[in-house]
Amino acid sequence: VDQCGFLVFVHPVYWYDVPSQLKAFEEKVLSAGFAFVKLPSAPLLMTAAVLVSYIPGVRFFMRRFSSHGLLRDKRAFVSRTLGGPDAGLRVFGHNATTLESTLKFCGVRSVKVQSLDLIDEWPFSLSTPVPREEDTQTDASAAALNEEASAQRERERILAWHRRKIEGFVLQIQKEIANSSAPGTSHRAPQDREEATKTGGVGVTKRRE
């Protein structure tokens, strides 16, 4: 992670969050001293932050001052799959997974997310069963063949649509990489990480932006 300018994550969504293996990565790798620095606590400021966070729109502005991330020299791309509709996350109050929130907390400059939803309805086999010769002589089997052919075309349309989404996301990643300069030269995050490691990830003498 320290040597990478771009982080790419591909994962399924289980009960509104990442799988346990990826969650373990968040907890073990994106830790204090490497991915972020613990800011000094101020009881009065914390109380005010709790009250202000309930004001619509303000909590997004507060993110800039609520953490001191050390991964500011990095960009992240997340491609996730869902069994149901993507809107289901927002309906039940989950606008982001812990991975996306953690990356932003750790200062990652850009977190772009692609969702491939309704996976449970995807056709994983495009093969059409070959009917028996005797079945083709009946009207019922002819109707079944027409229905199967129609379903086949719909499956191919769905797969082609998702394939275009994936290809577009890959092209976006390639474009970002091609247009980027050397990561970290302007944000000095590697130097911050070195200093934070020496102090155990608690406090900094001067906050860098």
Tab-separated table of C-alpha atoms in Angstrom:
chain	number	residue	atom	x	y	z
A	1	VAL	CA	0.000	0.000	0.000
A	2	ASP	CA	2.824	2.380	0.843
A	3	GLN	CA	4.356	1.967	-2.617
A	4	CYS	CA	1.112	2.298	-4.585
A	5	GLY	CA	-0.364	5.498	-5.945
A	6	PHE	CA	-3.620	3.789	-6.941
A	7	LEU	CA	-5.609	1.282	-4.895
A	8	VAL	CA	-8.205	-0.876	-6.691
A	9	PHE	CA	-10.728	-2.918	-4.694
A	10	VAL	CA	-13.189	-5.422	-6.187
A	11	HIS	CA	-15.570	-7.025	-3.706
A	12	PRO	CA	-19.128	-8.224	-3.111
A	13	VAL	CA	-21.367	-6.469	-0.598
A	14	TYR	CA	-22.610	-8.716	2.229
A	15	TRP	CA	-25.296	-7.179	4.432
A	16	TYR	CA	-24.399	-3.599	3.468
A	17	ASP	CA	-20.653	-4.019	4.026
A	18	VAL	CA	-17.461	-5.594	2.730
A	19	PRO	CA	-16.582	-9.287	3.344
A	20	SER	CA	-14.806	-10.171	6.574
A	21	GLN	CA	-11.445	-10.697	4.824
A	22	LEU	CA	-11.474	-7.154	3.449
A	23	LYS	CA	-12.662	-5.818	6.799
A	24	ALA	CA	-9.617	-7.472	8.388
A	25	PHE	CA	-7.427	-5.658	5.847
A	26	GLU	CA	-8.953	-2.339	6.928
A	27	GLU	CA	-8.291	-3.045	10.596
A	28	LYS	CA	-4.752	-4.415	10.249
A	29	VAL	CA	-3.316	-2.263	7.459
A	30	LEU	CA	-5.152	1.068	7.645
A	31	SER	CA	-3.973	1.664	11.198
A	32	ALA	CA	-2.875	4.645	13.265
A	33	GLY	CA	0.630	5.766	12.427
A	34	PHE	CA	0.459	4.447	8.882
A	35	ALA	CA	-2.888	5.514	7.434
A	36	PHE	CA	-3.877	8.285	9.831
A	37	VAL	CA	-2.793	10.231	12.910
A	38	LYS	CA	-4.888	10.441	16.043
A	39	LEU	CA	-5.757	14.079	16.707
A	40	PRO	CA	-5.622	15.421	20.272
A	41	SER	CA	-8.996	15.202	21.991
A	42	ALA	CA	-10.807	18.308	23.227
A	43	PRO	CA	-14.019	17.595	25.228
A	44	LEU	CA	-15.644	20.928	24.443
A	45	LEU	CA	-14.846	20.641	20.757
A	46	MET	CA	-16.159	17.072	20.668
A	47	THR	CA	-19.452	18.139	22.241
A	48	ALA	CA	-19.843	20.925	19.697
A	49	ALA	CA	-19.037	18.500	16.875
A	50	VAL	CA	-21.777	16.125	18.003
A	51	LEU	CA	-24.360	18.913	17.907
A	52	VAL	CA	-23.194	20.359	14.595
A	53	SER	CA	-23.123	16.936	12.924
A	54	TYR	CA	-26.935	16.816	13.027
A	55	ILE	CA	-27.210	19.861	10.760
A	56	PRO	CA	-27.912	18.659	7.175
A	57	GLY	CA	-24.892	19.011	4.928
A	58	VAL	CA	-22.530	20.222	7.640
A	59	ARG	CA	-21.094	16.811	8.465
A	60	PHE	CA	-19.636	16.568	4.955
A	61	PHE	CA	-17.834	19.872	5.519
A	62	MET	CA	-16.595	18.627	8.909
A	63	ARG	CA	-14.735	15.703	7.361
A	64	ARG	CA	-11.861	17.971	6.358
A	65	PHE	CA	-11.194	18.876	9.997
A	66	SER	CA	-12.179	15.601	11.690
A	67	SER	CA	-9.223	13.453	10.685
A	68	HIS	CA	-5.596	13.688	9.666
A	69	GLY	CA	-5.166	11.058	6.964
A	70	LEU	CA	-1.734	10.012	5.755
A	71	LEU	CA	-2.836	8.477	2.442
A	72	ARG	CA	-3.304	11.802	0.691
A	73	ASP	CA	-0.909	10.736	-2.066
A	74	LYS	CA	-3.260	7.953	-3.169
A	75	ARG	CA	-6.428	7.441	-5.186
A	76	ALA	CA	-8.840	4.542	-4.841
A	77	PHE	CA	-11.263	2.783	-7.160
A	78	VAL	CA	-13.904	0.454	-5.746
A	79	SER	CA	-15.939	-1.949	-7.870
A	80	ARG	CA	-18.595	-3.710	-5.808
A	81	THR	CA	-21.341	-6.188	-6.583
A	82	LEU	CA	-24.737	-6.388	-4.889
A	83	GLY	CA	-27.397	-9.070	-4.956
A	84	GLY	CA	-30.192	-6.501	-4.867
A	85	PRO	CA	-30.630	-2.985	-6.222
A	86	ASP	CA	-28.013	-0.366	-5.406
A	87	ALA	CA	-30.758	1.854	-3.980
A	88	GLY	CA	-31.229	-0.699	-1.190
A	89	LEU	CA	-28.073	0.590	0.507
A	90	ARG	CA	-29.415	4.130	0.737
A	91	VAL	CA	-32.938	3.053	1.656
A	92	PHE	CA	-31.627	1.378	4.809
A	93	GLY	CA	-29.244	4.194	5.719
A	94	HIS	CA	-26.007	2.876	4.232
A	95	ASN	CA	-24.684	5.436	1.791
A	96	ALA	CA	-21.222	3.863	1.860
A	97	THR	CA	-19.465	0.741	3.098
A	98	THR	CA	-16.810	0.869	5.807
A	99	LEU	CA	-14.148	0.583	3.100
A	100	GLU	CA	-15.214	3.787	1.364
A	101	SER	CA	-15.606	5.668	4.655
A	102	THR	CA	-12.242	4.411	5.939
A	103	LEU	CA	-10.413	5.418	2.768
A	104	LYS	CA	-11.835	8.936	3.002
A	105	PHE	CA	-10.975	9.096	6.710
A	106	CYS	CA	-7.403	8.132	5.860
A	107	GLY	CA	-7.136	11.029	3.422
A	108	VAL	CA	-7.319	9.231	0.069
A	109	ARG	CA	-7.719	12.043	-2.441
A	110	SER	CA	-10.283	10.399	-4.698
A	111	VAL	CA	-12.562	7.422	-3.961
A	112	LYS	CA	-14.557	6.441	-7.034
A	113	VAL	CA	-17.152	3.698	-6.698
A	114	GLN	CA	-18.821	1.512	-9.298
A	115	SER	CA	-21.765	-0.687	-8.301
A	116	LEU	CA	-22.913	-3.723	-10.267
A	117	ASP	CA	-26.269	-4.524	-8.714
A	118	LEU	CA	-28.939	-7.227	-9.097
A	119	ILE	CA	-26.270	-9.928	-9.266
A	120	ASP	CA	-28.770	-12.524	-8.021
A	121	GLU	CA	-30.719	-12.031	-11.251
A	122	TRP	CA	-27.708	-12.288	-13.556
A	123	PRO	CA	-27.591	-15.238	-15.976
A	124	PHE	CA	-24.363	-17.099	-15.314
A	125	SER	CA	-25.005	-19.503	-18.170
A	126	LEU	CA	-25.907	-18.346	-21.652
A	127	SER	CA	-26.296	-21.841	-23.058
A	128	THR	CA	-29.708	-22.743	-24.408
A	129	PRO	CA	-30.710	-26.393	-23.864
A	130	VAL	CA	-31.131	-28.351	-27.066
A	131	PRO	CA	-34.712	-29.673	-27.244
A	132	ARG	CA	-35.414	-33.316	-27.897
A	133	GLU	CA	-36.597	-34.118	-31.406
A	134	GLU	CA	-40.010	-35.321	-30.263
A	135	ASP	CA	-40.589	-32.114	-28.307
A	136	THR	CA	-40.220	-29.932	-31.372
A	137	GLN	CA	-43.346	-31.428	-32.864
A	138	THR	CA	-45.700	-29.983	-30.264
A	139	ASP	CA	-47.085	-26.483	-29.997
A	140	ALA	CA	-46.230	-26.391	-26.300
A	141	SER	CA	-42.570	-27.035	-26.938
A	142	ALA	CA	-42.529	-24.447	-29.726
A	143	ALA	CA	-43.910	-21.837	-27.324
A	144	ALA	CA	-41.336	-22.861	-24.742
A	145	LEU	CA	-38.566	-22.466	-27.312
A	146	ASN	CA	-39.772	-18.966	-28.187
A	147	GLU	CA	-39.881	-18.046	-24.522
A	148	GLU	CA	-36.376	-19.402	-23.988
A	149	ALA	CA	-35.074	-17.514	-27.026
A	150	SER	CA	-36.600	-14.294	-25.698
A	151	ALA	CA	-35.050	-14.902	-22.283
A	152	GLN	CA	-31.732	-15.615	-23.973
A	153	ARG	CA	-31.767	-12.260	-25.742
A	154	GLU	CA	-32.611	-10.496	-22.471
A	155	ARG	CA	-29.730	-12.236	-20.682
A	156	GLU	CA	-27.312	-11.221	-23.408
A	157	ARG	CA	-28.554	-7.617	-23.224
A	158	ILE	CA	-28.033	-7.482	-19.443
A	159	LEU	CA	-24.553	-8.965	-19.659
A	160	ALA	CA	-23.566	-6.591	-22.470
A	161	TRP	CA	-24.749	-3.606	-20.399
A	162	HIS	CA	-22.751	-4.650	-17.331
A	163	ARG	CA	-19.752	-5.484	-19.514
A	164	ARG	CA	-19.786	-1.935	-20.877
A	165	LYS	CA	-19.926	-0.567	-17.307
A	166	ILE	CA	-16.904	-2.637	-16.298
A	167	GLU	CA	-14.934	-1.687	-19.397
A	168	GLY	CA	-15.742	1.991	-18.846
A	169	PHE	CA	-14.560	1.762	-15.230
A	170	VAL	CA	-11.295	0.111	-16.299
A	171	LEU	CA	-10.723	2.821	-18.912
A	172	GLN	CA	-11.347	5.452	-16.237
A	173	ILE	CA	-8.694	3.879	-14.021
A	174	GLN	CA	-6.224	3.714	-16.907
A	175	LYS	CA	-6.879	7.361	-17.764
A	176	GLU	CA	-6.335	8.454	-14.152
A	177	ILE	CA	-3.048	6.567	-14.008
A	178	ALA	CA	-1.867	7.981	-17.342
A	179	ASN	CA	-2.696	11.569	-16.356
A	180	SER	CA	-1.245	11.431	-12.857
A	181	SER	CA	2.121	12.776	-11.878
A	182	ALA	CA	4.337	11.106	-9.298
A	183	PRO	CA	2.027	10.420	-6.322
A	184	GLY	CA	2.926	12.089	-3.062
A	185	THR	CA	5.273	14.797	-4.367
A	186	SER	CA	2.858	17.638	-3.623
A	187	HIS	CA	1.045	16.178	-0.636
A	188	ARG	CA	4.106	14.982	1.307
A	189	ALA	CA	2.128	12.090	2.754
A	190	PRO	CA	5.097	9.651	2.789
A	191	GLN	CA	7.023	12.095	4.997
A	192	ASP	CA	3.980	12.415	7.251
A	193	ARG	CA	3.776	8.629	7.548
A	194	GLU	CA	7.438	8.452	8.521
A	195	GLU	CA	6.952	11.058	11.251
A	196	ALA	CA	3.762	9.398	12.509
A	197	THR	CA	5.495	6.041	12.751
A	198	LYS	CA	8.096	7.558	15.052
A	199	THR	CA	5.431	8.994	17.358
A	200	GLY	CA	3.211	5.932	17.338
A	201	GLY	CA	0.524	7.658	15.321
A	202	VAL	CA	-0.535	10.042	18.081
A	203	GLY	CA	-0.461	13.786	17.363
A	204	VAL	CA	1.658	15.833	14.989
A	205	THR	CA	3.600	19.019	15.553
A	206	LYS	CA	2.214	20.687	12.444
A	207	ARG	CA	-0.723	19.700	10.320
A	208	ARG	CA	0.046	19.532	6.619
A	209	GLU	CA	-2.561	19.974	3.898
